[in-house]
Amino acid sequence: MNIKQAKQEIENTVKAYLLKNKDGRYVIPEIRQRPILLMGPPGIGKTQIMEQIARECKIGLVSYTITHHTRQSAVGLPFIVEEKYDGTSYSVTKYTMSEIIASVYQKIKETGIKEGILFIDEINCVSETLAPTMLQFLQCKTFGNQKVPEGWIIAAAGNPPEYNKSVRDFDMVTLDRVRRINIESDFHIWKEYAVKQHINSAIISYLELRPQNFYRIEANVDGMKFVTARGWEDLSNLVDVYGKLRIDVNEEVIAEFLQHEDVAKDVAAYMDLYNKYQDDYGIDEILEGKVKPHIYARLLNASFDERLSVVNMILSGLNVKFSSVHREKYITDGWFDFLKSYRRGDLKYTELLEEREKLVEKNKMSGFYTRDEEEYEKEILRLIRENIAESSADTYEGFEKQKKCLEDAEELAGESLEHAFDFMENAFGESNDGLMVIFVTELTMSSESSEYLAENECERYISYSSSMLIGSRKAQVLSELEIGAVKENEHIGF
């Protein structure tokens, strides 16, 4: 299954394992709660989905890469105690608490959250001395003498042997005690995540044209050549920062992340073209409704790659507007909730502020916020602090300004979307290359654009999405376009 399906299956498992009856006991007894074993290629996002699941289910997460551990840190150190049996004293070996188990208790102590996921990565790549300990862990949910605390679900991940020479096979006895989930790479599923994480638009656009390069692992006489999902995301972070510092990203830099010479060269060539397209087409001007006269003529004679790149750049520009709306809405809603509590009169303004500060800090320590959400919560607290006033009217004055910021962001996004549809209709409206299908599909799939469209009606979006048969027919069209693009690229190249 793909990573999205695996995430959903694990979420379902978490809900099932943590469900309690009226007596407060887990409906599925702990002994019947099989550990989850994710098996899939490296860099596909196994660790990240665990972070997302813990955050969304509001439970704790303790994560370890087991290859970094020795037997002593996993099991604990031995010590001698005196015990009496039938009147005779014996020296008995016991073990200190495992570092891993201690981390679970520490997490509970820090956050107050008594349920969670204990995630062990690279579990089938352990040393020979640690292998029996890992088998014991999966079979008995213990490290040495120490048991995993009740309410903590065990999840582990490993790589198939074709990706790692140090992989060890699990025996049937162990496999019969786990829930094994096999994961495969899938660009279109990753893309949903990539758009939400604001992965560099040039990278997403490249992979739209070259989906076969999203995940590649090849071995030959010169060694291993590979490209992983992790590589694309890490490259994106560097590209964005280099852009702010006005540092060029060349083929050599790209090859440090995409360790496949042909792919790195292809990406470098495309990124140069993509940057040129941005300058030539003036995407900001298109979204302002100020299209240069020669643009339509150029697109008429452009290759499919160039036309699709322009569509992706427009979508990227719109996503900036939708992200701004999402940010302002989050802040407005958070501030409104605070003021609603204040209006009820349960606590004083400063007392409510202190209560919210404590809650935000607790949620940060528990990992319940994304990176963006942490920044938004920080901004909400700043606004609440700065708007402490003597009178009730003054208190709400600052909130009215924030509401205006949200309204302005929504208005700008709406105008940009209408200008984008104007351009798409004039440039591609009567073409049969499916670019309007792709445009409307991306608006539907992106979480921030779909959030905007759910609350701000756009007649043309509704009309196009209805006429294009959202669903299986659209998937078929996109698949045909993808195949056509691959064939064209084989002849053209960048």
CSV table of C-alpha atoms in Angstrom, one decimal:
chain,number,residue,atom,x,y,z
A,1,MET,CA,0.0,0.0,0.0
A,2,ASN,CA,1.1,3.6,-0.3
A,3,ILE,CA,2.1,5.8,2.6
A,4,LYS,CA,-1.3,7.5,2.9
A,5,GLN,CA,-3.1,4.2,3.1
A,6,ALA,CA,-0.6,3.0,5.7
A,7,LYS,CA,-1.1,6.1,7.8
A,8,GLN,CA,-4.9,5.6,7.8
A,9,GLU,CA,-4.5,1.9,8.8
A,10,ILE,CA,-2.2,2.9,11.7
A,11,GLU,CA,-4.6,5.6,12.8
A,12,ASN,CA,-7.4,3.1,12.8
A,13,THR,CA,-5.2,0.7,14.8
A,14,VAL,CA,-4.4,3.4,17.4
A,15,LYS,CA,-8.1,4.2,17.9
A,16,ALA,CA,-8.8,0.4,18.2
A,17,TYR,CA,-6.0,-0.3,20.6
A,18,LEU,CA,-6.8,2.7,22.9
A,19,LEU,CA,-10.5,2.1,23.0
A,20,LYS,CA,-11.7,1.4,26.6
A,21,ASN,CA,-14.9,-0.2,27.9
A,22,LYS,CA,-17.0,1.2,30.7
A,23,ASP,CA,-14.7,-0.3,33.3
A,24,GLY,CA,-11.7,1.6,31.9
A,25,ARG,CA,-10.0,-1.5,30.4
A,26,TYR,CA,-8.7,-1.6,26.9
A,27,VAL,CA,-11.3,-3.5,24.7
A,28,ILE,CA,-8.4,-5.3,23.0
A,29,PRO,CA,-6.2,-6.7,25.8
A,30,GLU,CA,-2.6,-5.5,25.7
A,31,ILE,CA,-1.4,-9.1,25.0
A,32,ARG,CA,-3.5,-9.1,21.8
A,33,GLN,CA,-2.3,-5.7,20.6
A,34,ARG,CA,0.1,-6.8,17.9
A,35,PRO,CA,3.0,-4.4,17.2
A,36,ILE,CA,2.9,-2.7,13.8
A,37,LEU,CA,5.8,-3.5,11.5
A,38,LEU,CA,6.2,-1.1,8.6
A,39,MET,CA,8.4,-2.5,5.8
A,40,GLY,CA,9.4,-0.2,2.9
A,41,PRO,CA,12.3,1.5,1.1
A,42,PRO,CA,14.4,4.1,3.0
A,43,GLY,CA,13.4,7.8,2.8
A,44,ILE,CA,9.8,7.1,2.0
A,45,GLY,CA,8.4,8.8,5.1
A,46,LYS,CA,7.8,6.1,7.7
A,47,THR,CA,9.0,8.2,10.6
A,48,GLN,CA,7.1,11.3,9.5
A,49,ILE,CA,3.7,9.5,9.4
A,50,MET,CA,4.3,8.4,13.0
A,51,GLU,CA,4.8,12.1,14.0
A,52,GLN,CA,1.7,13.1,12.1
A,53,ILE,CA,-0.4,10.3,13.6
A,54,ALA,CA,0.7,11.1,17.2
A,55,ARG,CA,0.0,14.8,16.6
A,56,GLU,CA,-3.4,14.2,15.1
A,57,CYS,CA,-4.5,11.6,17.7
A,58,LYS,CA,-3.1,13.8,20.5
A,59,ILE,CA,-1.0,11.1,22.0
A,60,GLY,CA,2.7,10.9,22.9
A,61,LEU,CA,5.5,9.7,20.6
A,62,VAL,CA,8.9,8.3,21.5
A,63,SER,CA,11.1,7.6,18.5
A,64,TYR,CA,14.4,5.7,18.3
A,65,THR,CA,16.7,4.5,15.6
A,66,ILE,CA,17.8,1.2,17.1
A,67,THR,CA,21.0,0.9,15.1
A,68,HIS,CA,22.4,3.7,17.3
A,69,HIS,CA,22.0,1.6,20.4
A,70,THR,CA,24.1,-1.1,22.1
A,71,ARG,CA,22.7,-4.0,24.0
A,72,GLN,CA,23.3,-2.2,27.3
A,73,SER,CA,21.4,1.0,26.4
A,74,ALA,CA,18.5,-1.0,25.1
A,75,VAL,CA,18.3,-3.6,27.8
A,76,GLY,CA,19.9,-1.8,30.7
A,77,LEU,CA,23.0,-2.5,32.8
A,78,PRO,CA,23.2,-5.7,35.0
A,79,PHE,CA,23.5,-5.4,38.8
A,80,ILE,CA,23.5,-8.0,41.6
A,81,VAL,CA,20.9,-8.3,44.3
A,82,GLU,CA,20.6,-10.8,47.2
A,83,GLU,CA,17.4,-13.0,47.2
A,84,LYS,CA,16.4,-15.8,49.6
A,85,TYR,CA,14.8,-19.0,48.3
A,86,ASP,CA,13.9,-21.7,50.8
A,87,GLY,CA,16.0,-20.1,53.4
A,88,THR,CA,19.1,-19.9,51.2
A,89,SER,CA,20.6,-16.6,49.9
A,90,TYR,CA,21.4,-16.3,46.3
A,91,SER,CA,23.1,-13.6,44.2
A,92,VAL,CA,20.7,-12.7,41.4
A,93,THR,CA,21.3,-10.6,38.3
A,94,LYS,CA,18.8,-7.8,37.5
A,95,TYR,CA,18.9,-5.0,35.1
A,96,THR,CA,18.6,-1.2,35.3
A,97,MET,CA,15.8,0.3,33.3
A,98,SER,CA,16.4,0.5,29.6
A,99,GLU,CA,17.1,3.9,28.2
A,100,ILE,CA,14.3,3.4,25.7
A,101,ILE,CA,11.7,2.5,28.4
A,102,ALA,CA,12.9,5.3,30.6
A,103,SER,CA,12.3,7.7,27.7
A,104,VAL,CA,8.7,6.7,27.6
A,105,TYR,CA,8.3,7.4,31.3
A,106,GLN,CA,10.1,10.7,30.9
A,107,LYS,CA,7.7,11.6,28.1
A,108,ILE,CA,4.7,10.9,30.3
A,109,LYS,CA,6.3,12.9,33.1
A,110,GLU,CA,6.9,16.0,30.8
A,111,THR,CA,3.6,16.0,29.0
A,112,GLY,CA,1.2,14.3,31.4
A,113,ILE,CA,0.0,12.2,28.4
A,114,LYS,CA,-0.2,8.5,29.4
A,115,GLU,CA,-0.8,7.0,26.0
A,116,GLY,CA,1.3,7.0,22.9
A,117,ILE,CA,3.4,5.3,20.3
A,118,LEU,CA,6.9,3.8,20.9
A,119,PHE,CA,8.5,3.8,17.5
A,120,ILE,CA,11.6,1.9,16.7
A,121,ASP,CA,13.2,2.5,13.3
A,122,GLU,CA,15.6,0.3,11.3
A,123,ILE,CA,14.6,-2.6,13.6
A,124,ASN,CA,15.8,-5.3,11.2
A,125,CYS,CA,19.3,-3.7,10.9
A,126,VAL,CA,20.5,-4.3,14.4
A,127,SER,CA,23.8,-5.9,15.4
A,128,GLU,CA,24.0,-9.6,16.1
A,129,THR,CA,24.2,-9.0,19.9
A,130,LEU,CA,21.1,-6.9,19.8
A,131,ALA,CA,19.0,-9.0,17.5
A,132,PRO,CA,17.6,-11.3,20.3
A,133,THR,CA,16.6,-8.2,22.3
A,134,MET,CA,14.6,-6.9,19.3
A,135,LEU,CA,12.8,-10.2,18.9
A,136,GLN,CA,12.0,-10.2,22.6
A,137,PHE,CA,10.7,-6.6,22.2
A,138,LEU,CA,8.3,-7.5,19.4
A,139,GLN,CA,7.2,-10.8,20.9
A,140,CYS,CA,6.9,-9.8,24.6
A,141,LYS,CA,6.8,-5.9,24.5
A,142,THR,CA,9.7,-5.8,26.9
A,143,PHE,CA,13.4,-4.6,27.0
A,144,GLY,CA,15.2,-6.8,29.4
A,145,ASN,CA,13.2,-6.8,32.7
A,146,GLN,CA,11.3,-3.7,31.8
A,147,LYS,CA,7.8,-3.7,30.2
A,148,VAL,CA,6.5,-1.0,27.8
A,149,PRO,CA,4.0,1.0,29.9
A,150,GLU,CA,0.3,0.2,29.4
A,151,GLY,CA,-1.3,2.4,26.8
A,152,TRP,CA,1.8,2.7,24.6
A,153,ILE,CA,1.5,1.1,21.2
A,154,ILE,CA,4.5,-0.5,19.6
A,155,ALA,CA,5.4,0.4,16.0
A,156,ALA,CA,8.6,-0.5,14.2
A,157,ALA,CA,10.0,0.1,10.7
A,158,GLY,CA,12.5,-1.7,8.6
A,159,ASN,CA,14.0,-1.8,5.1
A,160,PRO,CA,13.7,-4.7,2.7
A,161,PRO,CA,17.0,-6.6,2.2
A,162,GLU,CA,17.5,-5.2,-1.3
A,163,TYR,CA,18.1,-1.7,0.2
A,164,ASN,CA,20.4,-2.6,3.1
A,165,LYS,CA,23.1,-5.3,3.3
A,166,SER,CA,22.8,-5.5,7.1
A,167,VAL,CA,19.2,-6.5,7.1
A,168,ARG,CA,18.2,-9.5,9.2
A,169,ASP,CA,15.2,-11.7,8.4
A,170,PHE,CA,12.5,-12.2,11.1
A,171,ASP,CA,11.5,-15.7,11.8
A,172,MET,CA,8.0,-17.0,11.6
A,173,VAL,CA,7.5,-16.9,15.3
A,174,THR,CA,8.1,-13.2,15.4
A,175,LEU,CA,6.2,-12.3,12.2
A,176,ASP,CA,3.2,-14.2,13.6
A,177,ARG,CA,3.1,-11.7,16.5
A,178,VAL,CA,3.2,-8.5,14.5
A,179,ARG,CA,1.0,-6.6,12.0
A,180,ARG,CA,3.2,-6.3,8.9
A,181,ILE,CA,2.4,-3.4,6.5
A,182,ASN,CA,4.4,-3.2,3.3
A,183,ILE,CA,4.7,0.3,1.9
A,184,GLU,CA,5.6,1.4,-1.7
A,185,SER,CA,6.6,4.8,-3.0
A,186,ASP,CA,3.9,6.9,-4.7
A,187,PHE,CA,4.6,10.3,-6.1
A,188,HIS,CA,1.0,11.5,-6.3
A,189,ILE,CA,0.4,10.7,-2.6
A,190,TRP,CA,3.7,12.3,-1.7
A,191,LYS,CA,2.7,15.4,-3.7
A,192,GLU,CA,-0.3,16.0,-1.4
A,193,TYR,CA,2.1,16.2,1.5
A,194,ALA,CA,4.6,18.2,-0.5
A,195,VAL,CA,2.1,21.0,-1.4
A,196,LYS,CA,1.0,21.2,2.3
A,197,GLN,CA,4.7,21.4,3.4
A,198,HIS,CA,5.4,24.1,0.7
A,199,ILE,CA,8.0,22.0,-1.0
A,200,ASN,CA,9.8,24.2,-3.7
A,201,SER,CA,7.4,24.6,-6.6
A,202,ALA,CA,10.2,23.9,-9.2
A,203,ILE,CA,10.7,20.5,-7.6
A,204,ILE,CA,7.0,19.6,-7.7
A,205,SER,CA,6.7,20.8,-11.2
A,206,TYR,CA,9.7,18.7,-12.3
A,207,LEU,CA,8.3,15.6,-10.7
A,208,GLU,CA,4.9,16.2,-12.4
A,209,LEU,CA,6.9,15.9,-15.7
A,210,ARG,CA,9.2,13.1,-14.5
A,211,PRO,CA,7.2,11.1,-11.9
A,212,GLN,CA,9.4,8.1,-12.8
A,213,ASN,CA,12.3,9.9,-11.1
A,214,PHE,CA,10.6,10.4,-7.8
A,215,TYR,CA,12.0,7.3,-6.2
A,216,ARG,CA,14.8,5.4,-8.0
A,217,ILE,CA,17.3,3.0,-6.6
A,218,GLU,CA,19.8,1.3,-9.0
A,219,ALA,CA,22.9,-0.8,-8.4
A,220,ASN,CA,25.6,-1.3,-10.9
A,221,VAL,CA,29.4,-1.9,-11.0
A,222,ASP,CA,30.0,1.7,-9.9
A,223,GLY,CA,27.9,1.2,-6.8
A,224,MET,CA,24.4,2.4,-5.7
A,225,LYS,CA,22.6,5.3,-7.3
A,226,PHE,CA,19.4,6.5,-5.7
A,227,VAL,CA,16.8,9.2,-5.3
A,228,THR,CA,14.4,9.2,-2.3
A,229,ALA,CA,11.4,11.2,-1.0
A,230,ARG,CA,13.6,12.4,1.8
A,231,GLY,CA,16.2,13.7,-0.7
A,232,TRP,CA,13.6,15.8,-2.5
A,233,GLU,CA,12.4,17.4,0.7
A,234,ASP,CA,15.9,18.2,2.0
A,235,LEU,CA,16.9,19.6,-1.4
A,236,SER,CA,13.8,21.8,-1.3
A,237,ASN,CA,14.8,23.3,2.1
A,238,LEU,CA,18.2,24.1,0.8
A,239,VAL,CA,17.0,25.6,-2.5
A,240,ASP,CA,14.6,27.9,-0.6
A,241,VAL,CA,17.3,29.1,1.8
A,242,TYR,CA,19.9,29.5,-1.0
A,243,GLY,CA,17.3,31.6,-2.9
A,244,LYS,CA,17.0,34.0,0.1
A,245,LEU,CA,20.8,34.2,0.3
A,246,ARG,CA,21.1,34.7,-3.5
A,247,ILE,CA,23.3,31.6,-3.8
A,248,ASP,CA,23.0,29.5,-7.0
A,249,VAL,CA,22.0,25.8,-6.8
A,250,ASN,CA,24.0,24.0,-9.4
A,251,GLU,CA,24.2,20.4,-10.5
A,252,GLU,CA,26.9,19.5,-8.0
A,253,VAL,CA,24.8,20.7,-5.1
A,254,ILE,CA,21.7,18.9,-6.3
A,255,ALA,CA,23.8,15.7,-6.7
A,256,GLU,CA,24.5,15.9,-2.9
A,257,PHE,CA,20.8,15.2,-2.3
A,258,LEU,CA,19.8,13.2,-5.4
A,259,GLN,CA,22.6,10.7,-5.6
A,260,HIS,CA,21.8,9.6,-9.2
A,261,GLU,CA,23.9,11.5,-11.7
A,262,ASP,CA,21.4,11.4,-14.6
A,263,VAL,CA,18.5,12.7,-12.4
A,264,ALA,CA,20.6,15.4,-10.8
A,265,LYS,CA,21.7,16.6,-14.2
A,266,ASP,CA,18.1,16.6,-15.4
A,267,VAL,CA,16.8,18.5,-12.4
A,268,ALA,CA,19.6,21.1,-12.7
A,269,ALA,CA,18.6,21.7,-16.3
A,270,TYR,CA,14.9,22.0,-15.5
A,271,MET,CA,15.4,24.3,-12.6
A,272,ASP,CA,17.3,26.7,-14.8
A,273,LEU,CA,14.4,26.6,-17.3
A,274,TYR,CA,11.8,27.0,-14.6
A,275,ASN,CA,13.5,30.1,-13.3
A,276,LYS,CA,13.7,31.5,-16.8
A,277,TYR,CA,10.0,30.7,-17.3
A,278,GLN,CA,9.2,32.7,-14.1
A,279,ASP,CA,11.0,35.7,-15.5
A,280,ASP,CA,9.6,35.4,-19.0
A,281,TYR,CA,5.9,34.8,-18.1
A,282,GLY,CA,5.6,37.2,-15.1
A,283,ILE,CA,3.4,35.0,-12.9
A,284,ASP,CA,2.7,37.8,-10.4
A,285,GLU,CA,1.4,40.0,-13.3
A,286,ILE,CA,-0.8,37.1,-14.5
A,287,LEU,CA,-2.4,36.8,-11.0
A,288,GLU,CA,-2.9,40.6,-11.0
A,289,GLY,CA,-4.7,40.4,-14.3
A,290,LYS,CA,-2.0,42.1,-16.2
A,291,VAL,CA,-0.9,39.6,-18.8
A,292,LYS,CA,1.8,40.6,-21.3
A,293,PRO,CA,0.4,40.6,-24.9
A,294,HIS,CA,2.9,38.2,-26.3
A,295,ILE,CA,2.4,35.5,-23.6
A,296,TYR,CA,-0.6,33.8,-25.3
A,297,ALA,CA,1.3,33.6,-28.6
A,298,ARG,CA,4.3,32.0,-26.9
A,299,LEU,CA,2.2,29.4,-25.1
A,300,LEU,CA,0.4,28.5,-28.4
A,301,ASN,CA,3.7,27.2,-29.8
A,302,ALA,CA,5.3,26.0,-26.5
A,303,SER,CA,6.0,22.4,-25.7
A,304,PHE,CA,3.8,20.4,-23.3
A,305,ASP,CA,6.6,20.7,-20.7
A,306,GLU,CA,6.7,24.5,-20.9
A,307,ARG,CA,2.9,24.8,-20.8
A,308,LEU,CA,2.6,22.5,-17.8
A,309,SER,CA,5.4,24.4,-16.0
A,310,VAL,CA,3.4,27.6,-16.5
A,311,VAL,CA,0.3,26.0,-15.0
A,312,ASN,CA,2.3,24.8,-12.0
A,313,MET,CA,3.8,28.3,-11.5
A,314,ILE,CA,0.3,29.8,-11.4
A,315,LEU,CA,-0.8,27.2,-8.9
A,316,SER,CA,2.3,27.9,-6.8
A,317,GLY,CA,1.5,31.6,-6.9
A,318,LEU,CA,-2.1,30.9,-5.8
A,319,ASN,CA,-0.9,28.7,-3.0
A,320,VAL,CA,1.0,31.6,-1.5
A,321,LYS,CA,-2.3,33.5,-1.4
A,322,PHE,CA,-4.3,30.5,0.0
A,323,SER,CA,-1.6,30.0,2.6
A,324,SER,CA,-1.9,33.6,3.7
A,325,VAL,CA,-5.7,33.1,4.1
A,326,HIS,CA,-5.1,29.9,6.1
A,327,ARG,CA,-2.6,31.7,8.4
A,328,GLU,CA,-4.9,34.7,9.0
A,329,LYS,CA,-7.9,32.4,9.6
A,330,TYR,CA,-6.0,30.3,12.1
A,331,ILE,CA,-4.9,33.4,14.1
A,332,THR,CA,-8.4,35.0,13.9
A,333,ASP,CA,-10.1,31.8,15.1
A,334,GLY,CA,-7.7,31.3,17.9
A,335,TRP,CA,-8.0,34.9,19.1
A,336,PHE,CA,-11.8,34.7,18.8
A,337,ASP,CA,-11.9,31.6,21.0
A,338,PHE,CA,-9.9,33.4,23.6
A,339,LEU,CA,-12.2,36.5,23.5
A,340,LYS,CA,-15.2,34.2,23.8
A,341,SER,CA,-13.9,32.7,27.0
A,342,TYR,CA,-13.0,36.2,28.3
A,343,ARG,CA,-16.6,37.4,27.5
A,344,ARG,CA,-18.1,34.6,29.5
A,345,GLY,CA,-16.3,36.1,32.5
A,346,ASP,CA,-14.9,32.8,33.9
A,347,LEU,CA,-11.5,34.2,34.4
A,348,LYS,CA,-9.7,37.6,34.2
A,349,TYR,CA,-8.0,38.6,30.9
A,350,THR,CA,-4.5,38.0,32.3
A,351,GLU,CA,-5.5,34.7,34.0
A,352,LEU,CA,-6.9,33.5,30.6
A,353,LEU,CA,-3.7,34.6,28.9
A,354,GLU,CA,-1.6,32.7,31.4
A,355,GLU,CA,-3.8,29.6,31.0
A,356,ARG,CA,-3.4,29.7,27.2
A,357,GLU,CA,0.4,30.2,27.5
A,358,LYS,CA,0.7,27.1,29.6
A,359,LEU,CA,-1.5,25.1,27.2
A,360,VAL,CA,0.6,26.2,24.2
A,361,GLU,CA,3.8,25.2,25.9
A,362,LYS,CA,2.4,21.8,26.9
A,363,ASN,CA,1.2,21.2,23.3
A,364,LYS,CA,4.6,22.2,21.9
A,365,MET,CA,6.4,19.7,24.3
A,366,SER,CA,3.9,17.0,23.3
A,367,GLY,CA,4.6,17.6,19.6
A,368,PHE,CA,1.0,18.5,18.8
A,369,TYR,CA,1.8,21.5,16.6
A,370,THR,CA,3.3,21.5,13.1
A,371,ARG,CA,6.1,24.0,12.6
A,372,ASP,CA,3.6,26.5,11.0
A,373,GLU,CA,1.1,26.1,13.9
A,374,GLU,CA,3.8,26.8,16.4
A,375,GLU,CA,4.5,30.1,14.6
A,376,TYR,CA,0.7,30.9,14.5
A,377,GLU,CA,0.2,30.2,18.2
A,378,LYS,CA,3.1,32.4,19.0
A,379,GLU,CA,1.5,35.2,17.0
A,380,ILE,CA,-1.9,34.7,18.7
A,381,LEU,CA,-0.2,35.1,22.1
A,382,ARG,CA,1.6,38.2,21.0
A,383,LEU,CA,-1.6,39.8,19.8
A,384,ILE,CA,-3.5,38.9,23.0
A,385,ARG,CA,-0.7,40.4,25.1
A,386,GLU,CA,-0.5,43.6,23.1
A,387,ASN,CA,-4.2,44.2,23.3
A,388,ILE,CA,-4.7,44.2,27.0
A,389,ALA,CA,-6.7,47.3,27.6
A,390,GLU,CA,-8.6,49.2,30.3
A,391,SER,CA,-12.0,48.9,28.6
A,392,SER,CA,-13.8,46.1,26.8
A,393,ALA,CA,-14.1,48.3,23.7
A,394,ASP,CA,-10.3,48.7,23.5
A,395,THR,CA,-9.8,45.0,24.0
A,396,TYR,CA,-11.9,44.1,20.9
A,397,GLU,CA,-10.5,46.9,18.7
A,398,GLY,CA,-7.3,44.9,18.0
A,399,PHE,CA,-9.4,41.9,17.1
A,400,GLU,CA,-11.4,43.9,14.5
A,401,LYS,CA,-8.1,44.8,12.8
A,402,GLN,CA,-7.2,41.1,12.7
A,403,LYS,CA,-10.6,40.3,11.1
A,404,LYS,CA,-9.8,43.0,8.5
A,405,CYS,CA,-6.5,41.3,7.8
A,406,LEU,CA,-8.4,38.0,7.1
A,407,GLU,CA,-10.9,39.7,4.9
A,408,ASP,CA,-8.1,41.4,2.9
A,409,ALA,CA,-6.3,38.1,2.4
A,410,GLU,CA,-9.5,36.4,1.3
A,411,GLU,CA,-10.3,39.2,-1.1
A,412,LEU,CA,-6.8,39.1,-2.6
A,413,ALA,CA,-6.9,35.3,-3.0
A,414,GLY,CA,-10.3,35.6,-4.7
A,415,GLU,CA,-9.1,38.2,-7.2
A,416,SER,CA,-6.0,36.2,-7.9
A,417,LEU,CA,-8.1,33.1,-8.5
A,418,GLU,CA,-10.4,34.9,-10.9
A,419,HIS,CA,-7.4,36.3,-12.8
A,420,ALA,CA,-5.9,32.8,-12.9
A,421,PHE,CA,-9.1,31.4,-14.5
A,422,ASP,CA,-9.1,34.3,-17.0
A,423,PHE,CA,-5.6,33.3,-18.0
A,424,MET,CA,-6.3,29.6,-18.1
A,425,GLU,CA,-9.4,30.1,-20.3
A,426,ASN,CA,-7.6,32.4,-22.7
A,427,ALA,CA,-4.4,30.3,-22.9
A,428,PHE,CA,-5.7,26.7,-22.7
A,429,GLY,CA,-9.5,26.9,-22.7
A,430,GLU,CA,-10.1,25.3,-26.0
A,431,SER,CA,-7.0,23.1,-26.1
A,432,ASN,CA,-7.3,19.3,-25.7
A,433,ASP,CA,-4.1,18.8,-23.7
A,434,GLY,CA,-5.9,18.6,-20.3
A,435,LEU,CA,-4.2,21.5,-18.6
A,436,MET,CA,-7.4,23.0,-17.4
A,437,VAL,CA,-8.2,19.5,-15.9
A,438,ILE,CA,-4.9,19.6,-14.1
A,439,PHE,CA,-5.4,23.1,-12.9
A,440,VAL,CA,-8.8,22.4,-11.3
A,441,THR,CA,-7.6,19.1,-10.0
A,442,GLU,CA,-4.8,20.7,-8.1
A,443,LEU,CA,-7.1,23.3,-6.6
A,444,THR,CA,-9.2,20.4,-5.3
A,445,MET,CA,-6.3,18.4,-3.9
A,446,SER,CA,-4.4,21.1,-2.1
A,447,SER,CA,-5.6,21.3,1.5
A,448,GLU,CA,-5.2,25.1,1.7
A,449,SER,CA,-6.9,25.9,-1.6
A,450,SER,CA,-9.8,23.4,-0.9
A,451,GLU,CA,-10.2,25.0,2.5
A,452,TYR,CA,-10.5,28.4,0.9
A,453,LEU,CA,-12.9,27.2,-1.8
A,454,ALA,CA,-15.1,25.5,0.9
A,455,GLU,CA,-15.7,28.9,2.5
A,456,ASN,CA,-15.4,31.3,-0.5
A,457,GLU,CA,-17.6,30.4,-3.5
A,458,CYS,CA,-16.0,30.5,-6.9
A,459,GLU,CA,-18.5,29.9,-9.7
A,460,ARG,CA,-16.0,29.0,-12.3
A,461,TYR,CA,-14.3,26.4,-10.1
A,462,ILE,CA,-17.7,24.9,-9.3
A,463,SER,CA,-18.6,24.8,-13.0
A,464,TYR,CA,-15.3,23.2,-14.1
A,465,SER,CA,-15.1,20.7,-11.3
A,466,SER,CA,-18.6,19.5,-12.0
A,467,SER,CA,-18.2,19.3,-15.8
A,468,MET,CA,-14.8,17.5,-15.5
A,469,LEU,CA,-16.3,14.6,-13.5
A,470,ILE,CA,-14.1,14.7,-10.4
A,471,GLY,CA,-13.0,11.2,-9.5
A,472,SER,CA,-12.2,8.2,-11.7
A,473,ARG,CA,-12.5,9.9,-15.0
A,474,LYS,CA,-10.1,12.7,-13.9
A,475,ALA,CA,-7.6,10.2,-12.7
A,476,GLN,CA,-7.7,8.5,-16.0
A,477,VAL,CA,-7.2,11.8,-17.9
A,478,LEU,CA,-4.2,12.6,-15.7
A,479,SER,CA,-2.7,9.2,-16.2
A,480,GLU,CA,-3.0,9.6,-20.0
A,481,LEU,CA,-1.3,13.0,-19.8
A,482,GLU,CA,1.5,11.6,-17.6
A,483,ILE,CA,2.2,8.8,-20.2
A,484,GLY,CA,2.1,11.3,-23.0
A,485,ALA,CA,4.5,13.7,-21.2
A,486,VAL,CA,6.9,10.8,-20.6
A,487,LYS,CA,6.9,9.9,-24.2
A,488,GLU,CA,7.4,13.5,-25.3
A,489,ASN,CA,10.2,14.0,-22.8
A,490,GLU,CA,12.0,11.0,-24.2
A,491,HIS,CA,12.3,12.8,-27.5
A,492,ILE,CA,12.7,16.4,-26.4
A,493,GLY,CA,14.7,16.4,-23.1
A,494,PHE,CA,15.4,19.7,-21.3
